[in-house]
Tab-separated table of C-alpha atoms in Angstrom:
chain	number	residue	atom	x	y	z
A	1	UNK	CA	245.543	141.611	159.998
A	2	UNK	CA	242.134	142.230	161.554
A	3	UNK	CA	240.791	145.771	161.521
A	4	UNK	CA	238.308	146.868	164.164
A	5	UNK	CA	235.867	149.718	163.860
A	6	UNK	CA	234.220	151.755	166.590
A	7	UNK	CA	231.241	149.965	168.135
A	8	UNK	CA	227.948	151.404	166.914
A	9	UNK	CA	224.654	150.994	168.745
A	10	UNK	CA	221.506	151.077	166.624
A	11	UNK	CA	218.583	153.104	167.959
A	12	UNK	CA	215.563	151.095	166.794
A	13	UNK	CA	212.282	152.998	167.047
A	14	UNK	CA	210.310	151.293	169.788
A	15	UNK	CA	208.467	151.522	173.073
A	16	UNK	CA	211.072	151.689	175.840
A	17	UNK	CA	208.809	151.685	178.902
A	18	UNK	CA	205.204	150.807	179.728
A	19	UNK	CA	203.872	150.908	183.256
A	20	UNK	CA	200.282	149.636	183.243
A	21	UNK	CA	199.863	150.540	186.937
A	22	UNK	CA	197.618	147.481	187.264
A	23	UNK	CA	197.373	145.508	190.478
A	24	UNK	CA	198.603	142.426	188.578
A	25	UNK	CA	201.724	144.331	187.449
A	26	UNK	CA	202.651	145.473	190.948
A	27	UNK	CA	205.065	142.739	192.044
A	28	UNK	CA	207.595	142.580	194.899
A	29	UNK	CA	207.235	146.275	195.639
A	30	UNK	CA	207.726	147.400	192.023
A	31	UNK	CA	205.507	148.743	189.255
A	32	UNK	CA	206.606	146.413	186.479
A	33	UNK	CA	207.657	147.707	183.062
A	34	UNK	CA	205.754	145.545	180.572
A	35	UNK	CA	207.742	146.810	177.553
A	36	UNK	CA	210.460	144.198	178.072
A	37	UNK	CA	213.124	146.881	178.627
A	38	UNK	CA	213.301	146.221	182.367
A	39	UNK	CA	212.646	149.762	183.610
A	40	UNK	CA	210.683	148.709	186.679
A	41	UNK	CA	209.697	151.600	188.945
A	42	UNK	CA	210.066	151.696	192.720
A	43	UNK	CA	207.447	153.614	194.729
A	44	UNK	CA	208.734	155.996	197.382
A	45	UNK	CA	206.240	154.380	199.781
A	46	UNK	CA	204.496	151.090	199.044
A	47	UNK	CA	200.961	151.668	197.719
A	48	UNK	CA	197.841	150.446	199.489
A	49	UNK	CA	195.637	147.925	197.711
A	50	UNK	CA	192.862	150.536	197.743
A	51	UNK	CA	194.933	152.721	195.401
A	52	UNK	CA	194.411	150.376	192.437
A	53	UNK	CA	191.112	151.622	191.008
A	54	UNK	CA	189.251	151.334	187.698
A	55	UNK	CA	191.345	152.716	184.838
A	56	UNK	CA	190.537	154.928	181.858
A	57	UNK	CA	188.843	152.005	180.087
A	58	UNK	CA	188.922	149.015	182.481
A	59	UNK	CA	188.240	146.559	179.647
A	60	UNK	CA	191.448	147.669	177.932
A	61	UNK	CA	193.669	149.290	180.561
A	62	UNK	CA	192.654	147.394	183.705
A	63	UNK	CA	193.405	149.325	186.887
A	64	UNK	CA	194.967	152.725	187.513
A	65	UNK	CA	196.934	154.165	190.440
A	66	UNK	CA	195.147	156.686	192.681
A	67	UNK	CA	197.834	158.939	194.139
A	68	UNK	CA	195.367	160.956	196.235
A	69	UNK	CA	195.193	158.028	198.698
A	70	UNK	CA	198.943	157.864	199.402
A	71	UNK	CA	200.801	160.486	197.305
A	72	UNK	CA	204.260	159.085	198.075
A	73	UNK	CA	203.370	155.916	196.200
A	74	UNK	CA	204.700	157.919	193.239
A	75	UNK	CA	207.709	156.108	191.787
A	76	UNK	CA	211.298	156.376	190.634
A	77	UNK	CA	212.108	154.491	187.412
A	78	UNK	CA	215.881	154.971	187.416
A	79	UNK	CA	218.508	156.995	185.568
A	80	UNK	CA	218.268	156.336	181.812
A	81	UNK	CA	217.533	158.408	178.739
A	82	UNK	CA	214.578	157.518	176.458
A	83	UNK	CA	216.140	159.604	173.673
A	84	UNK	CA	219.547	157.924	173.729
A	85	UNK	CA	220.713	157.156	170.149
A	86	UNK	CA	217.631	158.876	168.610
A	87	UNK	CA	217.465	162.416	170.010
A	88	UNK	CA	213.668	162.016	170.143
A	89	UNK	CA	211.000	160.682	172.483
A	90	UNK	CA	207.269	160.450	173.140
A	91	UNK	CA	205.651	160.382	176.581
A	92	UNK	CA	202.024	159.366	177.084
A	93	UNK	CA	199.568	158.635	179.879
A	94	UNK	CA	195.914	158.623	180.820
A	95	UNK	CA	195.061	160.572	183.946
A	96	UNK	CA	192.179	161.985	185.966
A	97	UNK	CA	193.240	165.191	187.713
A	98	UNK	CA	191.773	165.941	191.171
A	99	UNK	CA	192.455	169.685	191.035
A	100	UNK	CA	194.698	172.305	192.592
A	101	UNK	CA	196.900	171.486	195.566
A	102	UNK	CA	199.264	174.440	195.694
A	103	UNK	CA	202.269	173.109	193.767
A	104	UNK	CA	203.482	171.651	190.474
A	105	UNK	CA	201.868	168.259	189.873
A	106	UNK	CA	204.535	166.033	188.332
A	107	UNK	CA	203.250	163.764	185.551
A	108	UNK	CA	206.538	162.402	184.170
A	109	UNK	CA	209.879	164.050	184.819
A	110	UNK	CA	213.589	163.307	184.734
A	111	UNK	CA	215.098	165.459	187.434
A	112	UNK	CA	216.724	165.079	190.836
A	113	UNK	CA	217.619	167.994	193.072
A	114	UNK	CA	221.373	168.553	193.057
A	115	UNK	CA	222.242	166.477	189.988
A	116	UNK	CA	220.198	168.099	187.272
A	117	UNK	CA	217.124	168.135	185.074
A	118	UNK	CA	216.716	166.551	181.667
A	119	UNK	CA	212.985	167.217	181.107
A	120	UNK	CA	209.794	167.768	183.075
A	121	UNK	CA	206.082	167.369	182.350
A	122	UNK	CA	203.714	168.703	184.943
A	123	UNK	CA	200.515	170.522	185.791
A	124	UNK	CA	201.034	173.990	187.224
A	125	UNK	CA	198.506	175.351	189.715
A	126	UNK	CA	199.203	178.936	188.696
A	127	UNK	CA	197.767	179.797	186.208
A	128	UNK	CA	196.457	176.256	185.722
A	129	UNK	CA	198.482	174.939	182.777
A	130	UNK	CA	200.017	171.709	181.578
A	131	UNK	CA	203.701	172.292	180.837
A	132	UNK	CA	206.607	170.463	179.262
A	133	UNK	CA	210.176	171.804	179.246
A	134	UNK	CA	213.774	171.446	180.337
A	135	UNK	CA	217.320	172.531	179.367
A	136	UNK	CA	217.608	172.982	175.590
A	137	UNK	CA	213.892	172.312	175.142
A	138	UNK	CA	211.530	174.693	173.418
A	139	UNK	CA	208.751	174.328	175.979
A	140	UNK	CA	205.035	173.934	175.365
A	141	UNK	CA	202.070	174.833	177.541
A	142	UNK	CA	198.289	174.443	177.301
A	143	UNK	CA	195.345	175.009	179.654
A	144	UNK	CA	195.003	172.215	182.204
A	145	UNK	CA	192.332	169.626	181.357
A	146	UNK	CA	189.018	169.471	183.175
A	147	UNK	CA	189.197	168.256	186.761
A	148	UNK	CA	187.618	164.858	187.398
A	149	UNK	CA	187.599	163.633	183.779
A	150	UNK	CA	189.828	161.009	182.148
A	151	UNK	CA	192.280	162.643	179.752
A	152	UNK	CA	194.801	161.169	177.333
A	153	UNK	CA	197.916	163.350	177.226
A	154	UNK	CA	200.999	162.997	175.006
A	155	UNK	CA	204.252	164.905	174.554
A	156	UNK	CA	206.422	164.307	171.475
A	157	UNK	CA	209.886	165.834	171.191
A	158	UNK	CA	212.265	165.941	168.223
A	159	UNK	CA	214.854	168.331	166.759
A	160	UNK	CA	212.128	169.709	164.477
A	161	UNK	CA	209.207	170.178	166.894
A	162	UNK	CA	207.902	169.789	170.437
A	163	UNK	CA	204.185	169.018	170.624
A	164	UNK	CA	201.594	168.511	173.342
A	165	UNK	CA	198.439	166.522	172.581
A	166	UNK	CA	195.248	166.190	174.623
A	167	UNK	CA	192.700	163.496	173.740
A	168	UNK	CA	194.338	162.819	170.381
A	169	UNK	CA	194.465	166.453	169.239
A	170	UNK	CA	197.388	168.871	169.162
A	171	UNK	CA	197.015	171.413	171.994
A	172	UNK	CA	200.356	173.232	171.745
A	173	UNK	CA	203.563	173.178	169.708
A	174	UNK	CA	206.906	174.929	169.485
A	175	UNK	CA	210.092	174.774	167.455
A	176	UNK	CA	212.481	171.871	167.775
A	177	UNK	CA	214.389	170.926	170.897
A	178	UNK	CA	217.715	169.433	171.862
A	179	UNK	CA	217.182	166.895	174.628
A	180	UNK	CA	219.932	167.070	177.237
A	181	UNK	CA	221.022	164.081	179.373
A	182	UNK	CA	221.213	164.451	183.138
A	183	UNK	CA	221.963	162.291	186.152
A	184	UNK	CA	218.428	162.751	187.448
A	185	UNK	CA	216.009	159.827	187.599
A	186	UNK	CA	212.670	159.377	185.872
A	187	UNK	CA	209.675	160.006	188.120
A	188	UNK	CA	206.181	158.625	187.579
A	189	UNK	CA	203.648	160.954	189.179
A	190	UNK	CA	206.150	163.333	190.793
A	191	UNK	CA	208.004	166.490	189.832
A	192	UNK	CA	211.382	166.011	191.526
A	193	UNK	CA	213.363	164.184	194.183
A	194	UNK	CA	214.618	166.192	197.157
A	195	UNK	CA	216.403	164.650	200.123
A	196	UNK	CA	215.444	161.221	198.812
A	197	UNK	CA	211.702	161.929	198.724
A	198	UNK	CA	209.657	162.408	195.539
A	199	UNK	CA	207.401	165.425	195.167
A	200	UNK	CA	205.376	167.437	194.537
A	201	UNK	CA	203.175	164.504	193.581
A	202	UNK	CA	200.482	164.323	190.917
A	203	UNK	CA	197.106	165.009	192.503
A	204	UNK	CA	194.869	162.413	190.891
A	205	UNK	CA	194.778	159.026	189.171
A	206	UNK	CA	197.297	157.825	186.561
A	207	UNK	CA	196.952	154.944	184.107
A	208	UNK	CA	198.893	153.293	181.271
A	209	UNK	CA	202.116	155.331	181.304
A	210	UNK	CA	204.308	154.820	178.227
A	211	UNK	CA	207.594	156.118	176.814
A	212	UNK	CA	208.847	155.715	173.234
A	213	UNK	CA	212.302	156.550	171.874
A	214	UNK	CA	210.962	158.468	168.866
A	215	UNK	CA	208.600	161.385	168.220
A	216	UNK	CA	205.152	160.199	167.177
A	217	UNK	CA	203.181	162.115	164.567
A	218	UNK	CA	199.550	163.208	164.915
A	219	UNK	CA	198.209	160.036	163.314
A	220	UNK	CA	200.126	157.722	165.644
A	221	UNK	CA	198.901	159.735	168.637
A	222	UNK	CA	195.310	159.583	167.369
A	223	UNK	CA	195.652	155.807	166.894
A	224	UNK	CA	196.770	155.340	170.519
A	225	UNK	CA	193.897	157.508	171.743
A	226	UNK	CA	191.350	155.601	169.655
A	227	UNK	CA	192.702	152.223	170.764
A	228	UNK	CA	191.631	152.949	174.354
A	229	UNK	CA	188.816	155.491	174.044
A	230	UNK	CA	187.233	154.131	170.841
A	231	UNK	CA	186.545	157.797	170.045
A	232	UNK	CA	187.755	159.158	166.675
A	233	UNK	CA	189.728	162.407	166.651
A	234	UNK	CA	189.040	165.269	164.225
A	235	UNK	CA	192.562	166.027	163.002
A	236	UNK	CA	191.641	168.725	160.469
A	237	UNK	CA	188.730	170.773	161.885
A	238	UNK	CA	189.799	173.893	159.955
A	239	UNK	CA	190.183	172.102	156.648
A	240	UNK	CA	188.613	173.549	153.523
A	241	UNK	CA	186.578	170.374	152.998
A	242	UNK	CA	184.908	170.878	156.384
A	243	UNK	CA	183.794	174.490	155.965
A	244	UNK	CA	180.184	173.295	155.686
A	245	UNK	CA	180.371	171.129	158.818
A	246	UNK	CA	177.906	173.284	160.748
A	247	UNK	CA	177.073	170.534	163.282
A	248	UNK	CA	180.716	170.209	164.347
A	249	UNK	CA	180.975	166.424	163.960
A	250	UNK	CA	183.987	166.610	161.581
A	251	UNK	CA	182.056	165.482	158.520
A	252	UNK	CA	179.665	167.044	156.028
A	253	UNK	CA	176.371	165.185	155.773
A	254	UNK	CA	172.584	165.469	155.575
A	255	UNK	CA	172.418	166.864	159.112
A	256	UNK	CA	174.531	169.826	157.979
A	257	UNK	CA	172.355	170.272	154.861
A	258	UNK	CA	169.201	170.242	157.007
A	259	UNK	CA	170.544	173.045	159.196
A	260	UNK	CA	171.647	174.992	156.130
A	261	UNK	CA	168.268	174.515	154.415
A	262	UNK	CA	166.466	175.719	157.545
A	263	UNK	CA	167.900	179.196	156.998
A	264	UNK	CA	167.461	179.247	153.226
A	265	UNK	CA	166.628	182.728	151.864
A	266	UNK	CA	167.248	184.426	155.212
A	267	UNK	CA	168.693	187.841	154.468
A	268	UNK	CA	170.457	190.372	156.659
A	269	UNK	CA	170.963	193.167	154.142
A	270	UNK	CA	170.004	196.719	154.964
A	271	UNK	CA	167.735	198.142	153.728
A	272	UNK	CA	165.504	195.082	153.675
A	273	UNK	CA	164.128	195.859	150.215
A	274	UNK	CA	167.582	194.980	148.832
A	275	UNK	CA	166.910	191.387	149.822
A	276	UNK	CA	165.468	189.373	146.893
């Protein structure tokens, strides 16, 4: 007699979506998902060719999507949960923010008016913060990055911690979160869907949007940042070994010794005759 057990699905740690936002990956009215998971994204309005501009590092990321040209070219990537089977996820993108426009700028969200919110990641005009939150999520917030500069931003979420990274470095963290499914759809470059229209839309340029089904640690985030920027990240600027890093380059060397030696025997004691 055969005995059958309950079907179990294995949540393998992996990338579950990658929208390059390159001209070559915009096919038949869709921003293609190059991860192989098939989460192609449909723009609310078809983008103009002029919206595909130089990306964060054109040699490595190709083009990027400029949403200031036609904001409603922001996209809907369907109703699915990155954290299904794992309870964790990581969101990442490169972007160049064009500044305030009077509303929340959606970066990546999973929410649809009337059917619920799972999570949201946006820039808030007042007081000018980057925020991540949602039902059951211990939210994080950090000052918005500089307008007009390419920035690499990452959110990692797990039951133990929620963290926001900017340019490879942790910018904010909170206690663990419980990610909650919803019937909303994932938006690229928009905060919500109301009456079938996405908005408010990200005011700027977006490039290389990725989602993973696990929470990356600081070293994995720094590796992704370095892979595109070729700029190393100082992960331990307050470390005891770096207390003599007076030049601020995250290492102790002859340049630090030269600055230290230049002030040798300076004394600030009062009275002065107590100085040797």
